[in-house]
Amino acid sequence: MTIPSRTLCGVVMAGVMALAGASGAAAAPTEVKGAAILQHPCGKTSVQQMGLVNSGKMAEAVKLGTAEMQAQWNAMPAGDREMVTGMMKEMSVSAAEFTKDIEAGGLLVIDGVDGTLTVKQEHKDANGTSTGTMTQKFKLDGANCRISK
């Protein structure tokens, strides 16, 4: 039996495309470091959210989250939301300060539609120096990046 060359070519091409798709699904995570994070949609979302929280605009900050995160927030009793808002505001920094922290010690890892931003922070004041690490999770949807945790 002879297989027409067009059919054979189509079968081979379909196989190549399937392999390319499979290898793309298993691609290694991408790392973005320092100032380059600020150009990524997740970096922009993170800085915007930090600035809103620091300004006490929690309702606007929550809108930067995934639909699931927003639903969880809205399901919380008002007293709990108020308490969490206060704690988050107290622990937050200005958008400008967070931008500097990201530039100095940020690492964004993108793995498919999931992203994780880790920022090592060092703050000096009259009481001395404190260090900490902040981690934020994201879900990517095309060019959009939403906070998931």
mmCIF file of C-alpha atoms in Angstrom, residues 30-136:
data_model
loop_
_atom_site.group_PDB
_atom_site.id
_atom_site.type_symbol
_atom_site.label_atom_id
_atom_site.label_comp_id
_atom_site.label_asym_id
_atom_site.label_seq_id
_atom_site.Cartn_x
_atom_site.Cartn_y
_atom_site.Cartn_z
ATOM 1 C CA THR A 30 11.316 31.324 33.970
ATOM 2 C CA GLU A 31 13.099 33.516 36.508
ATOM 3 C CA VAL A 32 12.967 37.308 36.460
ATOM 4 C CA LYS A 33 15.199 39.179 38.905
ATOM 5 C CA GLY A 34 15.454 42.682 40.318
ATOM 6 C CA ALA A 35 14.335 45.715 38.325
ATOM 7 C CA ALA A 36 13.178 43.560 35.383
ATOM 8 C CA ILE A 37 10.313 42.321 37.589
ATOM 9 C CA LEU A 38 8.808 45.806 37.487
ATOM 10 C CA GLN A 39 8.256 45.441 33.716
ATOM 11 C CA HIS A 40 6.373 42.147 34.114
ATOM 12 C CA PRO A 41 2.559 42.245 34.615
ATOM 13 C CA CYS A 42 2.913 40.393 37.942
ATOM 14 C CA GLY A 43 5.476 42.906 39.197
ATOM 15 C CA LYS A 44 3.226 45.796 38.206
ATOM 16 C CA THR A 45 0.220 44.193 39.918
ATOM 17 C CA SER A 46 2.216 43.516 43.078
ATOM 18 C CA VAL A 47 3.482 47.100 43.387
ATOM 19 C CA GLN A 48 0.008 48.473 42.698
ATOM 20 C CA GLN A 49 -1.558 46.214 45.328
ATOM 21 C CA MET A 50 1.081 47.121 47.942
ATOM 22 C CA GLY A 51 0.483 50.825 47.341
ATOM 23 C CA LEU A 52 -3.288 50.418 47.674
ATOM 24 C CA VAL A 53 -2.981 48.405 50.897
ATOM 25 C CA ASN A 54 -0.532 50.942 52.316
ATOM 26 C CA SER A 55 -3.020 53.716 51.506
ATOM 27 C CA GLY A 56 -5.834 51.833 53.236
ATOM 28 C CA LYS A 57 -7.680 51.174 49.959
ATOM 29 C CA MET A 58 -8.319 47.498 50.579
ATOM 30 C CA ALA A 59 -11.458 47.288 48.426
ATOM 31 C CA GLU A 60 -9.408 48.393 45.409
ATOM 32 C CA ALA A 61 -6.499 46.105 46.346
ATOM 33 C CA VAL A 62 -8.817 43.073 46.504
ATOM 34 C CA LYS A 63 -9.932 43.733 42.914
ATOM 35 C CA LEU A 64 -6.396 42.849 41.795
ATOM 36 C CA GLY A 65 -6.917 39.281 43.013
ATOM 37 C CA THR A 66 -8.352 36.247 41.297
ATOM 38 C CA ALA A 67 -12.114 35.727 41.327
ATOM 39 C CA GLU A 68 -11.620 33.014 43.976
ATOM 40 C CA MET A 69 -9.599 35.339 46.197
ATOM 41 C CA GLN A 70 -12.207 38.088 45.844
ATOM 42 C CA ALA A 71 -15.004 35.641 46.722
ATOM 43 C CA GLN A 72 -13.136 34.495 49.849
ATOM 44 C CA TRP A 73 -12.594 38.109 50.910
ATOM 45 C CA ASN A 74 -16.231 39.058 50.364
ATOM 46 C CA ALA A 75 -17.407 35.981 52.294
ATOM 47 C CA MET A 76 -15.484 37.042 55.413
ATOM 48 C CA PRO A 77 -17.456 38.753 58.176
ATOM 49 C CA ALA A 78 -17.013 42.555 58.124
ATOM 50 C CA GLY A 79 -15.194 42.505 61.477
ATOM 51 C CA ASP A 80 -12.654 40.004 60.180
ATOM 52 C CA ARG A 81 -12.091 42.021 56.994
ATOM 53 C CA GLU A 82 -11.505 45.141 59.111
ATOM 54 C CA MET A 83 -8.998 43.311 61.330
ATOM 55 C CA VAL A 84 -7.124 41.828 58.354
ATOM 56 C CA THR A 85 -7.108 45.221 56.614
ATOM 57 C CA GLY A 86 -5.505 46.814 59.669
ATOM 58 C CA MET A 87 -2.835 44.132 59.945
ATOM 59 C CA MET A 88 -2.034 44.265 56.232
ATOM 60 C CA LYS A 89 -1.812 48.061 56.274
ATOM 61 C CA GLU A 90 0.532 47.946 59.269
ATOM 62 C CA MET A 91 2.785 45.386 57.579
ATOM 63 C CA SER A 92 2.785 47.134 54.188
ATOM 64 C CA VAL A 93 5.196 49.681 52.780
ATOM 65 C CA SER A 94 4.655 52.414 50.200
ATOM 66 C CA ALA A 95 4.687 51.499 46.524
ATOM 67 C CA ALA A 96 7.952 53.437 46.139
ATOM 68 C CA GLU A 97 9.620 51.543 48.982
ATOM 69 C CA PHE A 98 8.323 48.209 47.682
ATOM 70 C CA THR A 99 9.682 49.059 44.233
ATOM 71 C CA LYS A 100 13.131 49.561 45.793
ATOM 72 C CA ASP A 101 12.804 46.274 47.691
ATOM 73 C CA ILE A 102 11.959 44.414 44.473
ATOM 74 C CA GLU A 103 14.899 46.003 42.650
ATOM 75 C CA ALA A 104 17.268 45.047 45.478
ATOM 76 C CA GLY A 105 16.058 41.544 46.309
ATOM 77 C CA GLY A 106 13.190 40.375 44.137
ATOM 78 C CA LEU A 107 12.802 37.073 42.325
ATOM 79 C CA LEU A 108 9.763 36.308 40.178
ATOM 80 C CA VAL A 109 9.360 32.712 39.020
ATOM 81 C CA ILE A 110 6.840 32.029 36.246
ATOM 82 C CA ASP A 111 5.845 28.392 35.799
ATOM 83 C CA GLY A 112 3.137 28.115 33.147
ATOM 84 C CA VAL A 113 0.156 30.126 34.439
ATOM 85 C CA ASP A 114 1.519 30.270 37.995
ATOM 86 C CA GLY A 115 3.816 32.951 39.326
ATOM 87 C CA THR A 116 5.597 33.445 42.638
ATOM 88 C CA LEU A 117 7.265 36.681 43.693
ATOM 89 C CA THR A 118 9.720 36.484 46.573
ATOM 90 C CA VAL A 119 11.147 39.725 47.912
ATOM 91 C CA LYS A 120 13.856 39.860 50.550
ATOM 92 C CA GLN A 121 13.431 43.102 52.467
ATOM 93 C CA GLU A 122 15.779 44.973 54.762
ATOM 94 C CA HIS A 123 14.584 48.003 56.689
ATOM 95 C CA LYS A 124 16.645 50.257 58.906
ATOM 96 C CA ASP A 125 15.208 52.597 61.511
ATOM 97 C CA ALA A 126 16.067 54.013 64.932
ATOM 98 C CA ASN A 127 15.572 50.579 66.508
ATOM 99 C CA GLY A 128 18.058 48.874 64.183
ATOM 100 C CA THR A 129 17.798 46.743 61.070
ATOM 101 C CA SER A 130 15.121 44.191 60.349
ATOM 102 C CA THR A 131 15.010 41.685 57.525
ATOM 103 C CA GLY A 132 12.172 39.634 56.162
ATOM 104 C CA THR A 133 10.880 37.828 53.134
ATOM 105 C CA MET A 134 7.554 38.496 51.433
ATOM 106 C CA THR A 135 6.048 35.931 49.059
ATOM 107 C CA GLN A 136 3.087 36.529 46.766
#
